[in-house]
Short mmCIF file of C-alpha atoms in Angstrom, two decimals:
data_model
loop_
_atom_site.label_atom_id
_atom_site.label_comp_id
_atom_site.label_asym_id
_atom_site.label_seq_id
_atom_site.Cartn_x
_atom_site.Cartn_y
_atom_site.Cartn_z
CA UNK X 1 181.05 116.21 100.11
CA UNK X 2 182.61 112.95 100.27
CA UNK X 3 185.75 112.62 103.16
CA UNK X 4 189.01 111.52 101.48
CA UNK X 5 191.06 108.56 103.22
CA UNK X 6 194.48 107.33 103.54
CA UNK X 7 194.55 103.92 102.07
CA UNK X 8 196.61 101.74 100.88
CA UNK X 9 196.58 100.74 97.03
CA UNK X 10 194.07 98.16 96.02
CA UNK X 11 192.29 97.30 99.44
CA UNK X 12 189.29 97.84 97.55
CA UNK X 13 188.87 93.73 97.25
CA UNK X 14 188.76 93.77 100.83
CA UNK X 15 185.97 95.76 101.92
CA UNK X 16 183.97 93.96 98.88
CA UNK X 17 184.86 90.73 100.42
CA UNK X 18 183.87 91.14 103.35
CA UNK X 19 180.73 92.78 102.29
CA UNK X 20 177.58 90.85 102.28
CA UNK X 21 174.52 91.31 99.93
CA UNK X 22 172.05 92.76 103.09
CA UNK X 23 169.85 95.18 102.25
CA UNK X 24 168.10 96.99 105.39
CA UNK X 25 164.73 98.52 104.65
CA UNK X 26 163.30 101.73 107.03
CA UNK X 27 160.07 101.39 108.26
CA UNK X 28 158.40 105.05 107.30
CA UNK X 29 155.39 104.84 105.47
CA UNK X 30 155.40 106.08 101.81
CA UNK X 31 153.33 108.77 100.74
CA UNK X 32 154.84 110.50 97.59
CA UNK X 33 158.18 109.68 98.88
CA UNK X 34 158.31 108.76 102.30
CA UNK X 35 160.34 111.21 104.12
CA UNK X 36 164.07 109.91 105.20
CA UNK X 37 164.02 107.44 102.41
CA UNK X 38 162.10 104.64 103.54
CA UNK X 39 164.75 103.29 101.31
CA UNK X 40 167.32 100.37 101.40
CA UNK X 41 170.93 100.76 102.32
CA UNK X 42 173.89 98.33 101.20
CA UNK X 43 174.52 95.65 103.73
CA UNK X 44 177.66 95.22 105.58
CA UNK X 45 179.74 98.55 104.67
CA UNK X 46 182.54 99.90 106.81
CA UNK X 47 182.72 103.07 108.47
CA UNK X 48 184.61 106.35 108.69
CA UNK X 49 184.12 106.46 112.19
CA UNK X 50 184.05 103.63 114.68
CA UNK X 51 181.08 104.38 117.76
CA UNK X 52 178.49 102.79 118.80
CA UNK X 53 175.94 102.56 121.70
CA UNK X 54 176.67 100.36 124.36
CA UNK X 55 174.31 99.41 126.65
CA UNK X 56 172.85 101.70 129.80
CA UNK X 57 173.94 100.70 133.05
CA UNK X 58 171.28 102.85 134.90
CA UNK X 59 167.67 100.99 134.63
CA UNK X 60 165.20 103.55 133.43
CA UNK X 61 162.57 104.93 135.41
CA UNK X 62 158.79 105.47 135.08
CA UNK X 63 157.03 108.10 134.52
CA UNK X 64 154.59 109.87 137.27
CA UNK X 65 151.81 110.22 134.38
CA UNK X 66 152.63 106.35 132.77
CA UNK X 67 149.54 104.18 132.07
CA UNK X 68 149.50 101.86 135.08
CA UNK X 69 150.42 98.49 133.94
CA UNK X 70 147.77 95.56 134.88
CA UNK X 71 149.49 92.58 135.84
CA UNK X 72 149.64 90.09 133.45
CA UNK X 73 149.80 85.95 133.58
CA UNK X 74 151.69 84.34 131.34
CA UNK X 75 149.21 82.00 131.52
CA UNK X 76 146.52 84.04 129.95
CA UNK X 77 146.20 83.48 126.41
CA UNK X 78 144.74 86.95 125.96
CA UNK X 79 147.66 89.12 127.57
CA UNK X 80 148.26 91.04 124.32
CA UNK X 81 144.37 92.36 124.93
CA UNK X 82 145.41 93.98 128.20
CA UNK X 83 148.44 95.13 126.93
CA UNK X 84 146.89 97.24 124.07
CA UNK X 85 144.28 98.31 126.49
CA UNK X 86 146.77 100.23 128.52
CA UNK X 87 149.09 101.08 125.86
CA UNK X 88 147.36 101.78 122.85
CA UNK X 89 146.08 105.14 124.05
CA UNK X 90 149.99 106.43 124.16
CA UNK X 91 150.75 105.09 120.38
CA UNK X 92 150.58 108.00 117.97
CA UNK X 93 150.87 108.11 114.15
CA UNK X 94 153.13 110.75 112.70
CA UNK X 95 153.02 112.59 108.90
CA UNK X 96 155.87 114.73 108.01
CA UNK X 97 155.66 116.89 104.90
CA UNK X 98 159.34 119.02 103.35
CA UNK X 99 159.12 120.79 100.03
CA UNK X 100 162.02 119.39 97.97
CA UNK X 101 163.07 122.17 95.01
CA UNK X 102 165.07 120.68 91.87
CA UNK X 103 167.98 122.59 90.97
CA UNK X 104 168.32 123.65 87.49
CA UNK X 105 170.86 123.01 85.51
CA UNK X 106 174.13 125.79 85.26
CA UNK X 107 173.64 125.74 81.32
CA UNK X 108 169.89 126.55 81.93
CA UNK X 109 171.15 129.95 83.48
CA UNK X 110 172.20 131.50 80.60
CA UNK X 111 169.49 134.37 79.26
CA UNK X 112 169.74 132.51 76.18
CA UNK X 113 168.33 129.75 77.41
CA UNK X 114 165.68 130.98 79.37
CA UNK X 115 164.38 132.44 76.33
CA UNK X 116 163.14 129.31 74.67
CA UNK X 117 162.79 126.66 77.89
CA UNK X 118 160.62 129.00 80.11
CA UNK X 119 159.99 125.39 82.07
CA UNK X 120 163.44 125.69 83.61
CA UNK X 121 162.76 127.21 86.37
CA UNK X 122 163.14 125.76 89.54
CA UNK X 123 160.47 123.04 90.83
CA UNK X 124 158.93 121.99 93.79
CA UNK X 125 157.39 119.14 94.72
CA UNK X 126 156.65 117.97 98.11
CA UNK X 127 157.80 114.28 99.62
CA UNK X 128 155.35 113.25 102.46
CA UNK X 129 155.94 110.16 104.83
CA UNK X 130 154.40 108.56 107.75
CA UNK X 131 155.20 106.70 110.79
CA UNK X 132 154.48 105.99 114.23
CA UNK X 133 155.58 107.10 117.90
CA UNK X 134 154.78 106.82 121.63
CA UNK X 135 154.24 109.39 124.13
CA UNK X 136 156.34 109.85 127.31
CA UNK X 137 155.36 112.89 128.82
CA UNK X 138 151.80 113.57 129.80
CA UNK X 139 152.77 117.00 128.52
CA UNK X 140 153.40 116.04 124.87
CA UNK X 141 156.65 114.51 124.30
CA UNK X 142 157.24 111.80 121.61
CA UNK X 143 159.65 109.52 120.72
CA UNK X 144 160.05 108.52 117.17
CA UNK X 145 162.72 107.76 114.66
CA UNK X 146 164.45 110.66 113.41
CA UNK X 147 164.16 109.29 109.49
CA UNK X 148 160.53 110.03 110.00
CA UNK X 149 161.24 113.51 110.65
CA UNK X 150 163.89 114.30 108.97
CA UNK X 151 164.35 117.53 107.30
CA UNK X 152 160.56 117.80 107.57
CA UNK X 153 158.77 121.27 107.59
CA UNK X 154 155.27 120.50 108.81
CA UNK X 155 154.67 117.60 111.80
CA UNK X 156 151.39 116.17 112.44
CA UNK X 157 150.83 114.10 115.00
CA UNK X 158 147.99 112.17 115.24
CA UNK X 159 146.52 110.43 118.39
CA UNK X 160 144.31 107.27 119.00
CA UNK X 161 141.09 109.30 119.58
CA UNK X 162 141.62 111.22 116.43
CA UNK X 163 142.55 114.37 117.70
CA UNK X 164 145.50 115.80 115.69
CA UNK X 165 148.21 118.38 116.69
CA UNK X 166 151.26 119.98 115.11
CA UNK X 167 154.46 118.93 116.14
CA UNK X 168 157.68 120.39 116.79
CA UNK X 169 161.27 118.16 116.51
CA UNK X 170 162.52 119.28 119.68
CA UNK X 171 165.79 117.25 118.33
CA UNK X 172 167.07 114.22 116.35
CA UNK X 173 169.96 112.05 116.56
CA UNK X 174 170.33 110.32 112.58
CA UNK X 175 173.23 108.19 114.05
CA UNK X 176 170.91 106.25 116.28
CA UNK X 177 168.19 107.11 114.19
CA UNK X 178 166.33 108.67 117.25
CA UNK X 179 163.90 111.69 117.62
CA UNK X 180 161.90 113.81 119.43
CA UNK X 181 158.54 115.70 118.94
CA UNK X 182 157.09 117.51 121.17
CA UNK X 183 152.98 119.22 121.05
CA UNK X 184 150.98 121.17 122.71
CA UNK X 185 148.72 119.17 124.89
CA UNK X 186 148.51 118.09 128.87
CA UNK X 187 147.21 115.12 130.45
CA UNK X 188 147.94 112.83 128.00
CA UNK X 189 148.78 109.27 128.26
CA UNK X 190 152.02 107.62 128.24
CA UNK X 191 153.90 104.58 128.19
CA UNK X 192 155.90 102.91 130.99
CA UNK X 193 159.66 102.27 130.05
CA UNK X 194 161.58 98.80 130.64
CA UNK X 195 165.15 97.42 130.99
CA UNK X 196 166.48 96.59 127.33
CA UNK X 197 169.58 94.91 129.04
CA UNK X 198 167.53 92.37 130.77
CA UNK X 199 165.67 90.83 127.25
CA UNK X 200 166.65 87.44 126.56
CA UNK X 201 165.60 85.62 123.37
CA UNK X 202 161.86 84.15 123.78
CA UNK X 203 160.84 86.48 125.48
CA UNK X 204 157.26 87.67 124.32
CA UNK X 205 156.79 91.26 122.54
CA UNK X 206 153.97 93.05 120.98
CA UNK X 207 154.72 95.62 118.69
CA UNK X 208 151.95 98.50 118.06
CA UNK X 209 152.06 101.22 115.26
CA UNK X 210 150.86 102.43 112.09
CA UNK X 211 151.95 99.89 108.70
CA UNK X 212 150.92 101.01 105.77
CA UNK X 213 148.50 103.42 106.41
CA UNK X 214 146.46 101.06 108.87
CA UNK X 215 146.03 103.05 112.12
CA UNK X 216 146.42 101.10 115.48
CA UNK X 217 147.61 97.70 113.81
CA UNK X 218 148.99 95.45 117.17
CA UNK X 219 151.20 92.33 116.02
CA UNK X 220 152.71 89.79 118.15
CA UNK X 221 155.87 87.24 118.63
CA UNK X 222 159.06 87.12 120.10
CA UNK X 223 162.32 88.69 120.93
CA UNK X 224 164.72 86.69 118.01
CA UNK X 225 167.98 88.05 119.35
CA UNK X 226 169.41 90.94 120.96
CA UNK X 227 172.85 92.80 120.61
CA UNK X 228 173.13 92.89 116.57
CA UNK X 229 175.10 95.05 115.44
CA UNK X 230 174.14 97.41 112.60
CA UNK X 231 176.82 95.79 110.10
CA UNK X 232 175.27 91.85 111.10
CA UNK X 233 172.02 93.52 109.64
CA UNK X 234 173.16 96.15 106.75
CA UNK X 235 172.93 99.45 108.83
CA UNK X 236 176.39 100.63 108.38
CA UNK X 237 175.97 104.75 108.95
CA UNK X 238 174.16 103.81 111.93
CA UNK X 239 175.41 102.94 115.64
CA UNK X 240 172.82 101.06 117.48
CA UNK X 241 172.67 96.92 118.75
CA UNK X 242 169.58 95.75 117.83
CA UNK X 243 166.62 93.59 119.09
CA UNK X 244 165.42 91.00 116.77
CA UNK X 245 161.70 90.17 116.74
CA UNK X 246 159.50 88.10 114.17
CA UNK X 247 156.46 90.18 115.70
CA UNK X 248 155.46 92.03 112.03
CA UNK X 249 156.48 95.12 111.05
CA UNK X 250 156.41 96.94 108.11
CA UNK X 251 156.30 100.33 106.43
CA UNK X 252 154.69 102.86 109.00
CA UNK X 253 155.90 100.98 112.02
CA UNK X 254 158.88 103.34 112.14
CA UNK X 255 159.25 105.15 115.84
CA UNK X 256 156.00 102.75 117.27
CA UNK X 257 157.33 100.71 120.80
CA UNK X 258 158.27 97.24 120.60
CA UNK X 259 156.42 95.94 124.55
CA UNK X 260 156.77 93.11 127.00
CA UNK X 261 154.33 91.11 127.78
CA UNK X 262 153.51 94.09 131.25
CA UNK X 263 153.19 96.34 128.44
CA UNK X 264 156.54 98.44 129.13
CA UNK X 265 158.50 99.63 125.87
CA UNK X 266 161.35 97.59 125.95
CA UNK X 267 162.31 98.87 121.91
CA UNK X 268 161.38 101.06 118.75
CA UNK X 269 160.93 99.84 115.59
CA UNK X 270 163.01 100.58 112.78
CA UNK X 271 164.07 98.38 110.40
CA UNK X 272 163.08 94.81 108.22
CA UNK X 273 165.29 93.51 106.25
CA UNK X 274 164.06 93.55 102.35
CA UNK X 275 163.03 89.91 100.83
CA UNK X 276 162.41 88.78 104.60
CA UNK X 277 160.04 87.24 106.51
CA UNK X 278 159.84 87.58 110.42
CA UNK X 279 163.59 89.79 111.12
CA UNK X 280 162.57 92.70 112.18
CA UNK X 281 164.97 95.33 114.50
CA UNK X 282 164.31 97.82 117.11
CA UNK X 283 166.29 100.34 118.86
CA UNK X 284 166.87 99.26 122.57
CA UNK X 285 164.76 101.28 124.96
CA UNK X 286 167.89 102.30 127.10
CA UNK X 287 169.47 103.09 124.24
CA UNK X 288 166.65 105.30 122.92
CA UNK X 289 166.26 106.69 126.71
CA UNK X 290 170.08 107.75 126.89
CA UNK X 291 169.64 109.46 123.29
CA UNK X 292 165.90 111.64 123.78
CA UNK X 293 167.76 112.89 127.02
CA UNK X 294 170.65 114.38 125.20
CA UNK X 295 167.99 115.52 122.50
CA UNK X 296 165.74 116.90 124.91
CA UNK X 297 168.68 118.64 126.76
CA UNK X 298 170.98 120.12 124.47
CA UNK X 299 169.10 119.59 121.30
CA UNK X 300 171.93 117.26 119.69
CA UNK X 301 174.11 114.00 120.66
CA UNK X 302 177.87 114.02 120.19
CA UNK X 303 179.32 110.30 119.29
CA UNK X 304 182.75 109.79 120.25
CA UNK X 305 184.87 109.38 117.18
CA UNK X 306 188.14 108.35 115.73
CA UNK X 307 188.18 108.06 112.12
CA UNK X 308 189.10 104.48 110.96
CA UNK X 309 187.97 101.47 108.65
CA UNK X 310 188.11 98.00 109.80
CA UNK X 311 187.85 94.65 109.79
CA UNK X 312 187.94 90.99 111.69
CA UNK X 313 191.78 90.27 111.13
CA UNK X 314 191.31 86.35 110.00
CA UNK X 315 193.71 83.84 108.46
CA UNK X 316 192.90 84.32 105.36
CA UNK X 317 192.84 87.72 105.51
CA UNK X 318 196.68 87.81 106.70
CA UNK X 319 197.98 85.50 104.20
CA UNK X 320 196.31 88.21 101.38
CA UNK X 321 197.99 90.98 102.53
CA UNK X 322 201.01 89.61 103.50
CA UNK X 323 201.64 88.34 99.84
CA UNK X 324 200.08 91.74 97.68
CA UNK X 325 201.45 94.17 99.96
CA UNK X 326 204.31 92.50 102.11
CA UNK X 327 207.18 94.96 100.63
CA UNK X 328 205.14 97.62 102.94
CA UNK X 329 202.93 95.60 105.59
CA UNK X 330 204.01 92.61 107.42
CA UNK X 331 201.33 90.64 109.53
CA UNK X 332 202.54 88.60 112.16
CA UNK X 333 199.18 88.17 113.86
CA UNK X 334 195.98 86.80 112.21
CA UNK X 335 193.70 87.86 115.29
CA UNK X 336 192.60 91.83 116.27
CA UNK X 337 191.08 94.91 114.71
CA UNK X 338 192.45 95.53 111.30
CA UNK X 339 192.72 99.42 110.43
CA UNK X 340 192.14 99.56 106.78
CA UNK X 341 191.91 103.38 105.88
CA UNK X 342 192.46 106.09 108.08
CA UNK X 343 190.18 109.59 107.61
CA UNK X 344 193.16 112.47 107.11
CA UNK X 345 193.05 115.01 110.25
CA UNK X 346 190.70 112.66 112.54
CA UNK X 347 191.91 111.95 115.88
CA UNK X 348 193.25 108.38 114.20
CA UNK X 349 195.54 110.12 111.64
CA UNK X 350 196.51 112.95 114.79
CA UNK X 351 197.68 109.81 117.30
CA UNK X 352 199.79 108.38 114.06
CA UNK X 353 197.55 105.38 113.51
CA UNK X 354 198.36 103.71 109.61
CA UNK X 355 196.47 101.49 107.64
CA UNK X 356 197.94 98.01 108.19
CA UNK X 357 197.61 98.34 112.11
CA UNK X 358 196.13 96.03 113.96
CA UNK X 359 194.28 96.28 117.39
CA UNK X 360 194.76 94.40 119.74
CA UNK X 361 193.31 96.11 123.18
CA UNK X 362 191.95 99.33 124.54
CA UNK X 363 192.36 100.62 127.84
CA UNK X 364 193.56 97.17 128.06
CA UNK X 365 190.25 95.23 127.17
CA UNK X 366 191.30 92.82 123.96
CA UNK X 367 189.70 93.19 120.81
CA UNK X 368 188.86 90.91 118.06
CA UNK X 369 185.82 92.75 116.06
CA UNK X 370 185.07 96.14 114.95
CA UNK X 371 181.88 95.96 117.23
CA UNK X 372 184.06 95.38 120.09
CA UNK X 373 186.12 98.42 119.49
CA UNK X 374 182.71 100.50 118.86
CA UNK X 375 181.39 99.61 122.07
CA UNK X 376 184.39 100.67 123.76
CA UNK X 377 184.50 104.08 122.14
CA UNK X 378 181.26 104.60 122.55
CA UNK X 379 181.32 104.60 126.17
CA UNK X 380 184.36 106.77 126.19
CA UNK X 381 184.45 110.42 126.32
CA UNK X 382 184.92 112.69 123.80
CA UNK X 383 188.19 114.27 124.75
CA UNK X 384 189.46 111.52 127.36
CA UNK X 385 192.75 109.60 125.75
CA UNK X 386 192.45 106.17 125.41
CA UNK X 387 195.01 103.58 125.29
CA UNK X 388 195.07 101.54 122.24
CA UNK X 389 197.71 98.29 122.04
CA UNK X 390 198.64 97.91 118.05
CA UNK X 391 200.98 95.36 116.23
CA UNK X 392 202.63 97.03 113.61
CA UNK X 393 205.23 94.69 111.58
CA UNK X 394 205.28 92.68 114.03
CA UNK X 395 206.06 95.05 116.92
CA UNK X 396 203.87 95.55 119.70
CA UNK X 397 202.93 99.37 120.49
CA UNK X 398 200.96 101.52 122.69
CA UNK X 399 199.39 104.52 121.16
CA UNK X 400 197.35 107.53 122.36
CA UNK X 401 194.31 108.55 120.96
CA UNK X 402 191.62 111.37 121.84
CA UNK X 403 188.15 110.96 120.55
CA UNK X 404 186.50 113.90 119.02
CA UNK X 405 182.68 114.33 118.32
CA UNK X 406 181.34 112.34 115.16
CA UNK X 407 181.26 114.89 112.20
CA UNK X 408 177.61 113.58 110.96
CA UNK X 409 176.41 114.53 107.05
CA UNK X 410 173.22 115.06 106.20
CA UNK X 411 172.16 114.20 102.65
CA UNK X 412 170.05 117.32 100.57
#
C-alpha cells in the first residue's frame, strides 16, 4: 500500500530536479530470478522517513574462535596470499530458494470461466538466488545481506571445503540491508572484525566471495571513499554510509567481507553501480556489527523515524519557490533542511511540522543536508524528543518532535 503525503501542489519538479539518473545494482547472484531482486533501483529518490546509521563509537571486538591474523608487511607484494590463507576458510556461499505463486485474475474466478481456461489456476514457480557470507561464530553464525535471504524458504549454506548445511535467518534488517543465518555446526572458522571508523581512502582491501557462480573468487584494490550516503549512490530505501572500493565485485559478492590488508572485515559487499567500472559499496563493519546484534537479540532493528521529504535548501531552489508558491511560502533563508512533504500521522505531522519548513539545527547541531539530519536521528532514540530549530516565513521556531520506529514495507 502506498503512504499518502501532505504536499504542497506541484513540488513534483522538485524532487525530479534534484534527482539524478543513478542506478544502484545488488550484488545477489541470479539463478531464475535472484532472490531480493538483484535488481536496479532509481538513483537519488527522497524518503518518507529520514534515519540513517551513524557511525559506532565502541571499536568492535574479536572473537575467541577468530582465525589468528599473521602479520602482514606492507612491503610484501604477496600480502593478499596470507590474507586468503587465513580468511578464506570463514567465506561461505549462500543459495536461497522461495516459491513465488501468481495470482489469478478476479474475472478468472467466475465458474464460467473456469469451465473453458482450466490453465487458470494458480502457478508456482520458484525464484532462486545466490550470494556470499562470512562466519562469526565458531558455532555457525553468518553474516550476509538480507536481499539474499529475503523472503526465502530453503537456506543453503555452503562452506569452502564443500560441506553444505541448511540455514536458518535468525533475523534481517532490509533497511541496512543486513542479515543473519545461523547452522548447525561447531568449531568452525571465523573472521576477525576491524574498526570501519578508522578507514581512510588508499587504504588496501581485498574483497572475497562468490561472483557469478565462481566459488572462492579473491579481488583486490583500494578503499575509494568512505561515508557515502545511500542517495550520493542511488540507494534511497536504504540507510547505510558506504565504503567505496574499485576492488571487483559483482553479482554473487552480496554479504562476502570487504578485508584490510591483516585480513580483518572492515565491510560487506553490496552494491555496484550499473554501467560502472571500479565503484563498488560495502556496508561498514561497525555498522553491520551494531545491526547482527539487534538481529541476533531481538530478532528485528527499530530505526528511529519522523516522516519527512527533503532537500539541500540552495539559491536556486529559494528563488523557485518563492515565485510559484510565495502567496503561501515565503523563504527568507537559502541554507538548511528543506521539508518538502510531510507523511500524515508520523511523528513530523504530530509535532506540527509543514511542508515549506526549513531546518536549521537539532538538539542544537546546524544542518545543511538531509544526511546530516539522518545521522542525527539515527543516533537518537526512539521515543526521546528532540529539539528541532525551523524558519517558517521567515520566523525562527523551536519545535518538538518524538521519533517513532520506522514502519518498513516489504514488497510480495
Amino acid at each position: 500500500m502506498k503512504t499518502t503525503v501532505h504536499n504542497i501542489d506541484s513540488w513534483d519538479w522538485l524532487l525530479s530536479k534534484m534527482a539524478k539518473n543513478v542506478k544502484l545494482m545488488l550484488l545477489s547472484g541470479v539463478a531464475v530470478v535472484s532472490l531480493g531482486g538483484c535488481g536496479l533501483l532509481p538513483g537519488k529518490t527522497f524518503e518518507n522517513s529520514v534515519n540513517q546509521p551513524g557511525t559506532v563509537d565502541s571499536k568492535t571486538s574479536n572473537s575467541e574462535s577468530a582465525i589468528a591474523l599473521s602479520p602482514i608487511s606492507s612491503g610484501d607484494p604477496n600480502f593478499v596470499v596470507g590474507v586468503v590463507k587465513n580468511v578464506g576458510g570463514a567465506v561461505v556461499r549462500i543459495d536461497s530458494a522461495r516459491t513465488i505463486t501468481s495470482r489469478v485474475p478476479d474475472e478468472f474466478n467466475d465458474p464460467f470461466f473456469r469451465r473453458y481456461f482450466r490453465d487458470s489456476q494458480p502457478r508456482q514457480r520458484v525464484e532462486r538466488g545466490s550470494g556470499s557470507g562470512f562466519i562469526i561464530s565458531s558455532s555457525g553464525q553468518i553474516l550476509t545481506n538480507s536481499h539474499v535471504v529475503d523472503g526465502a524458504d530453503k537456506v543453503t549454506v555452503t562452506l569452502k571445503d564443500g560441506r553444505t548445511f541448511d540455514g536458518r535467518v535468525l533475523g534481517e534488517d532490509p533497511v541496512t540491508d543486513v542479515a543473519v543465518i545461523k547452522i548447525d555446526a561447531n568449531n568452525l572458522p571465523t573472521v576477525s572484525l576491524g574498526n570501519s571508523d578508522v578507514l581512510q581512502p588508499g587504504e588496501a582491501v581485498i574483497a572475497i566471495g562468490n561472483p557469478l557462480g565462481l566459488n572462492n573468487t579473491v579481488t583486490s584494490g583500494i578503499i575509494s571513499a568512505t561515508d557515502r550516503s545511500s542517495s550520493d549512490i542511488g540507494a534511497s530505501d536504504k540507510r547505510v554510509d558506504y565504503l567505496q572500493t574499485d576492488a571487483a565485485i559483482n553479482p554473487g559478492n552480496s554479504g562476502g567481507p570487504l578485508l584490510n590488508a591483516r585480513g580483518q572485515v572492515i565491510g560487506m559487499n553490496t552494491a555496484i553501480l550499473r554501467n560502472a567500472q571500479g565503484l563498488g559499496f560495502a556496508i561498514p563493519i561497525n555498522t553491520v556489527q551494531k545491526i547482527s546484534q539487534e538481529l541476533i537479540t531481538k530478532g528485528r532493528v527499530d530505526h528511529p523515524y519522523l516522516g519527512v521529504q527533503m532537500v539541500s535548501l540552495t539559491p536556486e531552489i529559494k528563488d523557485r519557490i518563492n515565485e510559484r508558491f510565495g502567496d503561501r511560502i515565503t523563504l527568507t533563508t537559502d541554507k538548511g533542511v528543506l521539508l518538502v512533504r510531510i507523511v500524515p500521522n508520523s511523528p513530523a505531522a504530530e509535532a506540527g511540522l509543514r511542508p515549506g519548513d526549513v531546518i536549521q539545527q537539532i538538539n542544537n547541531q546546524s544542518v545543511t543536508k538531509p544526511e546530516e539530519v539522518q545521522r542525527i536521528l539515527e543516533k537518537s532514540q526512539i521515543g526521546n524528543p528532540l529539539s528541532v530549530q525551523i524558519e517558517r516565513n521567515g520566523q525562527i521556531t523551536q519545535v518538538t518532535v518524538s521519533p517513532a520506529p520506522l514502519p518498513v514495507q516489504r514488497e510480495n
